[in-house]
Amino acid sequence: MIWSSEDLARDLVRRSSAGGLTLAQVTEAVSEAAVRERETLEELRSPSSRVQEPFGWDPEELAERWAARHAEWRRILALMQASGWGTYEPERDAEGTLWAQEREDRRAQFLARHAAHREQVSDGLRADVWLSARAGRLIRALAARTGLTPDQVVAQIAESAVLSDDGTVSVPPFTPR
């Protein structure tokens, strides 16, 4: 399941506000997010951002996430000022609560589809595989880029594997589906 940058920002802000935040704390969060947004945009524009590790942080995605957090903190600050709240409590935020419920509904639907899929393929082999950190990062990165789960990526790699007469195993190039 993939959430948008806005979904991630809203969820993070809501969780970090769970105990309630004062106007000063929200103002500080807006300032912090503005600085991080500006820094990530500057990094994105720099020539060094084009030279990155194959599966490292994507500077564009990071800039997008900080922009979304900044926007969410500004929304909360404006809500507090307009409502005259001295403390932000997520439960009182009708719009934020609606978005949180929508995210939870999407998550529940995803889990239901996932459970149905697992039941459908239950006659297959189920294995717990421990991968090295590097291999795990590669699988997670492939999963994120293709919209699949890491399990699905590993399963497709295994389905594409070829065993040669001399006992070597190889995986020809393929596009995950």
PDB file of C-alpha atoms in Angstrom:
ATOM      1  CA  MET A   1       0.000   0.000   0.000  1.00  0.00           C
ATOM      2  CA  ILE A   2       1.461   3.344  -1.011  1.00  0.00           C
ATOM      3  CA  TRP A   3       0.437   6.589   0.635  1.00  0.00           C
ATOM      4  CA  SER A   4       0.895   9.970  -0.983  1.00  0.00           C
ATOM      5  CA  SER A   5       3.247  12.535   0.539  1.00  0.00           C
ATOM      6  CA  GLU A   6       0.182  14.366   1.816  1.00  0.00           C
ATOM      7  CA  ASP A   7      -1.137  11.212   3.504  1.00  0.00           C
ATOM      8  CA  LEU A   8       2.229  10.590   5.138  1.00  0.00           C
ATOM      9  CA  ALA A   9       2.475  14.200   6.311  1.00  0.00           C
ATOM     10  CA  ARG A  10      -1.051  14.228   7.723  1.00  0.00           C
ATOM     11  CA  ASP A  11      -0.477  10.962   9.552  1.00  0.00           C
ATOM     12  CA  LEU A  12       2.873  12.064  10.969  1.00  0.00           C
ATOM     13  CA  VAL A  13       1.532  15.440  12.101  1.00  0.00           C
ATOM     14  CA  ARG A  14      -1.546  13.825  13.653  1.00  0.00           C
ATOM     15  CA  ARG A  15       0.542  11.257  15.554  1.00  0.00           C
ATOM     16  CA  SER A  16       3.013  13.882  16.776  1.00  0.00           C
ATOM     17  CA  SER A  17       0.083  16.012  17.979  1.00  0.00           C
ATOM     18  CA  ALA A  18      -1.593  13.201  19.921  1.00  0.00           C
ATOM     19  CA  GLY A  19      -0.935  14.697  23.347  1.00  0.00           C
ATOM     20  CA  GLY A  20      -1.973  18.159  22.219  1.00  0.00           C
ATOM     21  CA  LEU A  21       0.286  20.976  21.036  1.00  0.00           C
ATOM     22  CA  THR A  22       0.297  24.620  22.038  1.00  0.00           C
ATOM     23  CA  LEU A  23       0.159  27.432  19.518  1.00  0.00           C
ATOM     24  CA  ALA A  24       3.870  28.071  20.143  1.00  0.00           C
ATOM     25  CA  GLN A  25       4.722  24.413  19.429  1.00  0.00           C
ATOM     26  CA  VAL A  26       2.698  24.421  16.196  1.00  0.00           C
ATOM     27  CA  THR A  27       4.333  27.706  15.145  1.00  0.00           C
ATOM     28  CA  GLU A  28       7.742  26.114  15.797  1.00  0.00           C
ATOM     29  CA  ALA A  29       6.750  23.067  13.735  1.00  0.00           C
ATOM     30  CA  VAL A  30       5.711  25.355  10.842  1.00  0.00           C
ATOM     31  CA  SER A  31       9.092  27.116  11.013  1.00  0.00           C
ATOM     32  CA  GLU A  32      11.008  23.829  11.165  1.00  0.00           C
ATOM     33  CA  ALA A  33       9.086  22.422   8.192  1.00  0.00           C
ATOM     34  CA  ALA A  34       9.690  25.633   6.210  1.00  0.00           C
ATOM     35  CA  VAL A  35      13.443  25.330   6.803  1.00  0.00           C
ATOM     36  CA  ARG A  36      13.474  21.640   5.852  1.00  0.00           C
ATOM     37  CA  GLU A  37      11.380  22.313   2.757  1.00  0.00           C
ATOM     38  CA  ARG A  38      13.757  25.065   1.644  1.00  0.00           C
ATOM     39  CA  GLU A  39      16.841  22.901   2.338  1.00  0.00           C
ATOM     40  CA  THR A  40      15.484  19.929   0.412  1.00  0.00           C
ATOM     41  CA  LEU A  41      14.526  22.151  -2.536  1.00  0.00           C
ATOM     42  CA  GLU A  42      18.036  23.637  -2.570  1.00  0.00           C
ATOM     43  CA  GLU A  43      19.498  20.136  -2.462  1.00  0.00           C
ATOM     44  CA  LEU A  44      17.201  19.113  -5.302  1.00  0.00           C
ATOM     45  CA  ARG A  45      18.492  21.984  -7.459  1.00  0.00           C
ATOM     46  CA  SER A  46      22.160  21.228  -6.725  1.00  0.00           C
ATOM     47  CA  PRO A  47      24.194  19.166  -9.204  1.00  0.00           C
ATOM     48  CA  SER A  48      25.086  16.684  -6.455  1.00  0.00           C
ATOM     49  CA  SER A  49      21.440  15.586  -6.194  1.00  0.00           C
ATOM     50  CA  ARG A  50      21.725  13.968  -9.620  1.00  0.00           C
ATOM     51  CA  VAL A  51      24.529  11.719  -8.362  1.00  0.00           C
ATOM     52  CA  GLN A  52      22.897   9.389  -5.906  1.00  0.00           C
ATOM     53  CA  GLU A  53      23.106   5.825  -4.788  1.00  0.00           C
ATOM     54  CA  PRO A  54      20.843   3.581  -6.833  1.00  0.00           C
ATOM     55  CA  PHE A  55      18.458   2.941  -3.959  1.00  0.00           C
ATOM     56  CA  GLY A  56      19.202   5.852  -1.634  1.00  0.00           C
ATOM     57  CA  TRP A  57      16.765   8.631  -0.714  1.00  0.00           C
ATOM     58  CA  ASP A  58      15.276  10.296  -3.746  1.00  0.00           C
ATOM     59  CA  PRO A  59      15.880  14.055  -3.272  1.00  0.00           C
ATOM     60  CA  GLU A  60      12.678  14.846  -5.164  1.00  0.00           C
ATOM     61  CA  GLU A  61      10.604  12.592  -2.918  1.00  0.00           C
ATOM     62  CA  LEU A  62      12.196  14.061   0.202  1.00  0.00           C
ATOM     63  CA  ALA A  63      11.469  17.616  -0.985  1.00  0.00           C
ATOM     64  CA  GLU A  64       7.887  16.601  -1.745  1.00  0.00           C
ATOM     65  CA  ARG A  65       7.444  15.108   1.732  1.00  0.00           C
ATOM     66  CA  TRP A  66       8.749  18.229   3.487  1.00  0.00           C
ATOM     67  CA  ALA A  67       6.516  20.444   1.339  1.00  0.00           C
ATOM     68  CA  ALA A  68       3.529  18.311   2.370  1.00  0.00           C
ATOM     69  CA  ARG A  69       4.478  18.492   6.057  1.00  0.00           C
ATOM     70  CA  HIS A  70       4.901  22.249   5.812  1.00  0.00           C
ATOM     71  CA  ALA A  71       1.476  22.586   4.197  1.00  0.00           C
ATOM     72  CA  GLU A  72      -0.149  20.429   6.895  1.00  0.00           C
ATOM     73  CA  TRP A  73       1.471  22.348   9.749  1.00  0.00           C
ATOM     74  CA  ARG A  74       0.352  25.644   8.128  1.00  0.00           C
ATOM     75  CA  ARG A  75      -3.201  24.259   7.829  1.00  0.00           C
ATOM     76  CA  ILE A  76      -3.220  23.371  11.528  1.00  0.00           C
ATOM     77  CA  LEU A  77      -1.811  26.771  12.502  1.00  0.00           C
ATOM     78  CA  ALA A  78      -4.505  28.531  10.431  1.00  0.00           C
ATOM     79  CA  LEU A  79      -7.188  26.291  11.981  1.00  0.00           C
ATOM     80  CA  MET A  80      -5.985  27.114  15.495  1.00  0.00           C
ATOM     81  CA  GLN A  81      -5.898  30.841  14.765  1.00  0.00           C
ATOM     82  CA  ALA A  82      -9.330  30.842  13.107  1.00  0.00           C
ATOM     83  CA  SER A  83     -10.886  28.740  15.892  1.00  0.00           C
ATOM     84  CA  GLY A  84      -9.151  30.541  18.725  1.00  0.00           C
ATOM     85  CA  TRP A  85      -7.689  27.292  20.062  1.00  0.00           C
ATOM     86  CA  GLY A  86      -4.784  27.563  22.500  1.00  0.00           C
ATOM     87  CA  THR A  87      -4.038  23.868  22.047  1.00  0.00           C
ATOM     88  CA  TYR A  88      -4.326  21.677  18.970  1.00  0.00           C
ATOM     89  CA  GLU A  89      -5.934  18.327  19.663  1.00  0.00           C
ATOM     90  CA  PRO A  90      -6.338  16.061  16.627  1.00  0.00           C
ATOM     91  CA  GLU A  91      -9.765  14.842  17.766  1.00  0.00           C
ATOM     92  CA  ARG A  92     -11.209  18.368  17.436  1.00  0.00           C
ATOM     93  CA  ASP A  93      -9.887  18.747  13.882  1.00  0.00           C
ATOM     94  CA  ALA A  94     -12.839  17.650  11.731  1.00  0.00           C
ATOM     95  CA  GLU A  95     -10.943  17.770   8.428  1.00  0.00           C
ATOM     96  CA  GLY A  96      -7.903  15.951   9.852  1.00  0.00           C
ATOM     97  CA  THR A  97     -10.151  13.333  11.435  1.00  0.00           C
ATOM     98  CA  LEU A  98     -11.947  12.764   8.123  1.00  0.00           C
ATOM     99  CA  TRP A  99      -8.620  12.319   6.318  1.00  0.00           C
ATOM    100  CA  ALA A 100      -7.402   9.913   9.011  1.00  0.00           C
ATOM    101  CA  GLN A 101     -10.591   7.857   8.644  1.00  0.00           C
ATOM    102  CA  GLU A 102     -10.175   7.769   4.851  1.00  0.00           C
ATOM    103  CA  ARG A 103      -6.584   6.537   5.262  1.00  0.00           C
ATOM    104  CA  GLU A 104      -7.735   3.881   7.722  1.00  0.00           C
ATOM    105  CA  ASP A 105     -10.504   2.790   5.325  1.00  0.00           C
ATOM    106  CA  ARG A 106      -7.991   2.488   2.454  1.00  0.00           C
ATOM    107  CA  ARG A 107      -5.667   0.518   4.728  1.00  0.00           C
ATOM    108  CA  ALA A 108      -8.488  -1.852   5.744  1.00  0.00           C
ATOM    109  CA  GLN A 109      -9.457  -2.367   2.091  1.00  0.00           C
ATOM    110  CA  PHE A 110      -5.835  -3.077   1.194  1.00  0.00           C
ATOM    111  CA  LEU A 111      -5.495  -5.595   4.029  1.00  0.00           C
ATOM    112  CA  ALA A 112      -8.724  -7.315   2.976  1.00  0.00           C
ATOM    113  CA  ARG A 113      -7.521  -7.569  -0.636  1.00  0.00           C
ATOM    114  CA  HIS A 114      -4.140  -8.806   0.566  1.00  0.00           C
ATOM    115  CA  ALA A 115      -5.758 -11.465   2.779  1.00  0.00           C
ATOM    116  CA  ALA A 116      -7.960 -12.583  -0.117  1.00  0.00           C
ATOM    117  CA  HIS A 117      -4.925 -12.806  -2.382  1.00  0.00           C
ATOM    118  CA  ARG A 118      -2.968 -14.822   0.194  1.00  0.00           C
ATOM    119  CA  GLU A 119      -5.890 -17.214   0.573  1.00  0.00           C
ATOM    120  CA  GLN A 120      -6.141 -17.560  -3.201  1.00  0.00           C
ATOM    121  CA  VAL A 121      -2.488 -18.595  -3.461  1.00  0.00           C
ATOM    122  CA  SER A 122      -2.443 -20.624  -0.250  1.00  0.00           C
ATOM    123  CA  ASP A 123      -1.547 -23.829  -2.084  1.00  0.00           C
ATOM    124  CA  GLY A 124       1.813 -22.315  -3.001  1.00  0.00           C
ATOM    125  CA  LEU A 125       4.972 -22.408  -0.930  1.00  0.00           C
ATOM    126  CA  ARG A 126       5.209 -20.067   2.027  1.00  0.00           C
ATOM    127  CA  ALA A 127       8.698 -19.298   3.208  1.00  0.00           C
ATOM    128  CA  ASP A 128      10.303 -16.826   5.556  1.00  0.00           C
ATOM    129  CA  VAL A 129      13.417 -15.539   3.861  1.00  0.00           C
ATOM    130  CA  TRP A 130      16.162 -13.644   5.661  1.00  0.00           C
ATOM    131  CA  LEU A 131      18.028 -11.365   3.294  1.00  0.00           C
ATOM    132  CA  SER A 132      21.141  -9.307   3.783  1.00  0.00           C
ATOM    133  CA  ALA A 133      20.579  -5.609   4.476  1.00  0.00           C
ATOM    134  CA  ARG A 134      21.649  -4.726   0.924  1.00  0.00           C
ATOM    135  CA  ALA A 135      19.364  -7.316  -0.686  1.00  0.00           C
ATOM    136  CA  GLY A 136      16.494  -6.251   1.571  1.00  0.00           C
ATOM    137  CA  ARG A 137      16.947  -2.603   0.551  1.00  0.00           C
ATOM    138  CA  LEU A 138      16.933  -3.598  -3.121  1.00  0.00           C
ATOM    139  CA  ILE A 139      13.749  -5.643  -2.726  1.00  0.00           C
ATOM    140  CA  ARG A 140      11.997  -2.844  -0.780  1.00  0.00           C
ATOM    141  CA  ALA A 141      13.081  -0.264  -3.358  1.00  0.00           C
ATOM    142  CA  LEU A 142      11.792  -2.446  -6.212  1.00  0.00           C
ATOM    143  CA  ALA A 143       8.533  -2.969  -4.336  1.00  0.00           C
ATOM    144  CA  ALA A 144       8.112   0.772  -3.753  1.00  0.00           C
ATOM    145  CA  ARG A 145       8.787   1.572  -7.397  1.00  0.00           C
ATOM    146  CA  THR A 146       6.418  -1.062  -8.745  1.00  0.00           C
ATOM    147  CA  GLY A 147       3.610  -0.750  -6.191  1.00  0.00           C
ATOM    148  CA  LEU A 148       4.041  -4.361  -5.126  1.00  0.00           C
ATOM    149  CA  THR A 149       4.760  -5.787  -1.715  1.00  0.00           C
ATOM    150  CA  PRO A 150       8.284  -7.128  -1.059  1.00  0.00           C
ATOM    151  CA  ASP A 151       6.773 -10.644  -0.907  1.00  0.00           C
ATOM    152  CA  GLN A 152       5.308 -10.201  -4.382  1.00  0.00           C
ATOM    153  CA  VAL A 153       8.643  -8.982  -5.774  1.00  0.00           C
ATOM    154  CA  VAL A 154      10.495 -11.995  -4.330  1.00  0.00           C
ATOM    155  CA  ALA A 155       7.781 -14.333  -5.657  1.00  0.00           C
ATOM    156  CA  GLN A 156       8.088 -12.874  -9.165  1.00  0.00           C
ATOM    157  CA  ILE A 157      11.869 -13.157  -9.056  1.00  0.00           C
ATOM    158  CA  ALA A 158      11.516 -16.818  -8.025  1.00  0.00           C
ATOM    159  CA  GLU A 159       8.943 -17.468 -10.774  1.00  0.00           C
ATOM    160  CA  SER A 160      11.348 -16.033 -13.346  1.00  0.00           C
ATOM    161  CA  ALA A 161      14.346 -18.050 -12.136  1.00  0.00           C
ATOM    162  CA  VAL A 162      15.873 -20.504 -14.582  1.00  0.00           C
ATOM    163  CA  LEU A 163      17.809 -23.618 -13.582  1.00  0.00           C
ATOM    164  CA  SER A 164      20.456 -24.575 -16.140  1.00  0.00           C
ATOM    165  CA  ASP A 165      21.783 -28.075 -16.839  1.00  0.00           C
ATOM    166  CA  ASP A 166      24.963 -27.380 -14.852  1.00  0.00           C
ATOM    167  CA  GLY A 167      22.920 -26.443 -11.749  1.00  0.00           C
ATOM    168  CA  THR A 168      23.363 -22.686 -11.897  1.00  0.00           C
ATOM    169  CA  VAL A 169      20.379 -20.482 -11.242  1.00  0.00           C
ATOM    170  CA  SER A 170      19.802 -17.205 -13.072  1.00  0.00           C
ATOM    171  CA  VAL A 171      17.008 -14.710 -13.487  1.00  0.00           C
ATOM    172  CA  PRO A 172      16.672 -13.192 -16.941  1.00  0.00           C
ATOM    173  CA  PRO A 173      15.597  -9.551 -17.123  1.00  0.00           C
ATOM    174  CA  PHE A 174      11.867  -9.074 -16.642  1.00  0.00           C
ATOM    175  CA  THR A 175       9.381  -6.387 -15.716  1.00  0.00           C
ATOM    176  CA  PRO A 176       7.551  -6.927 -12.427  1.00  0.00           C
ATOM    177  CA  ARG A 177       3.786  -6.958 -12.853  1.00  0.00           C
TER     178      ARG A 177
END
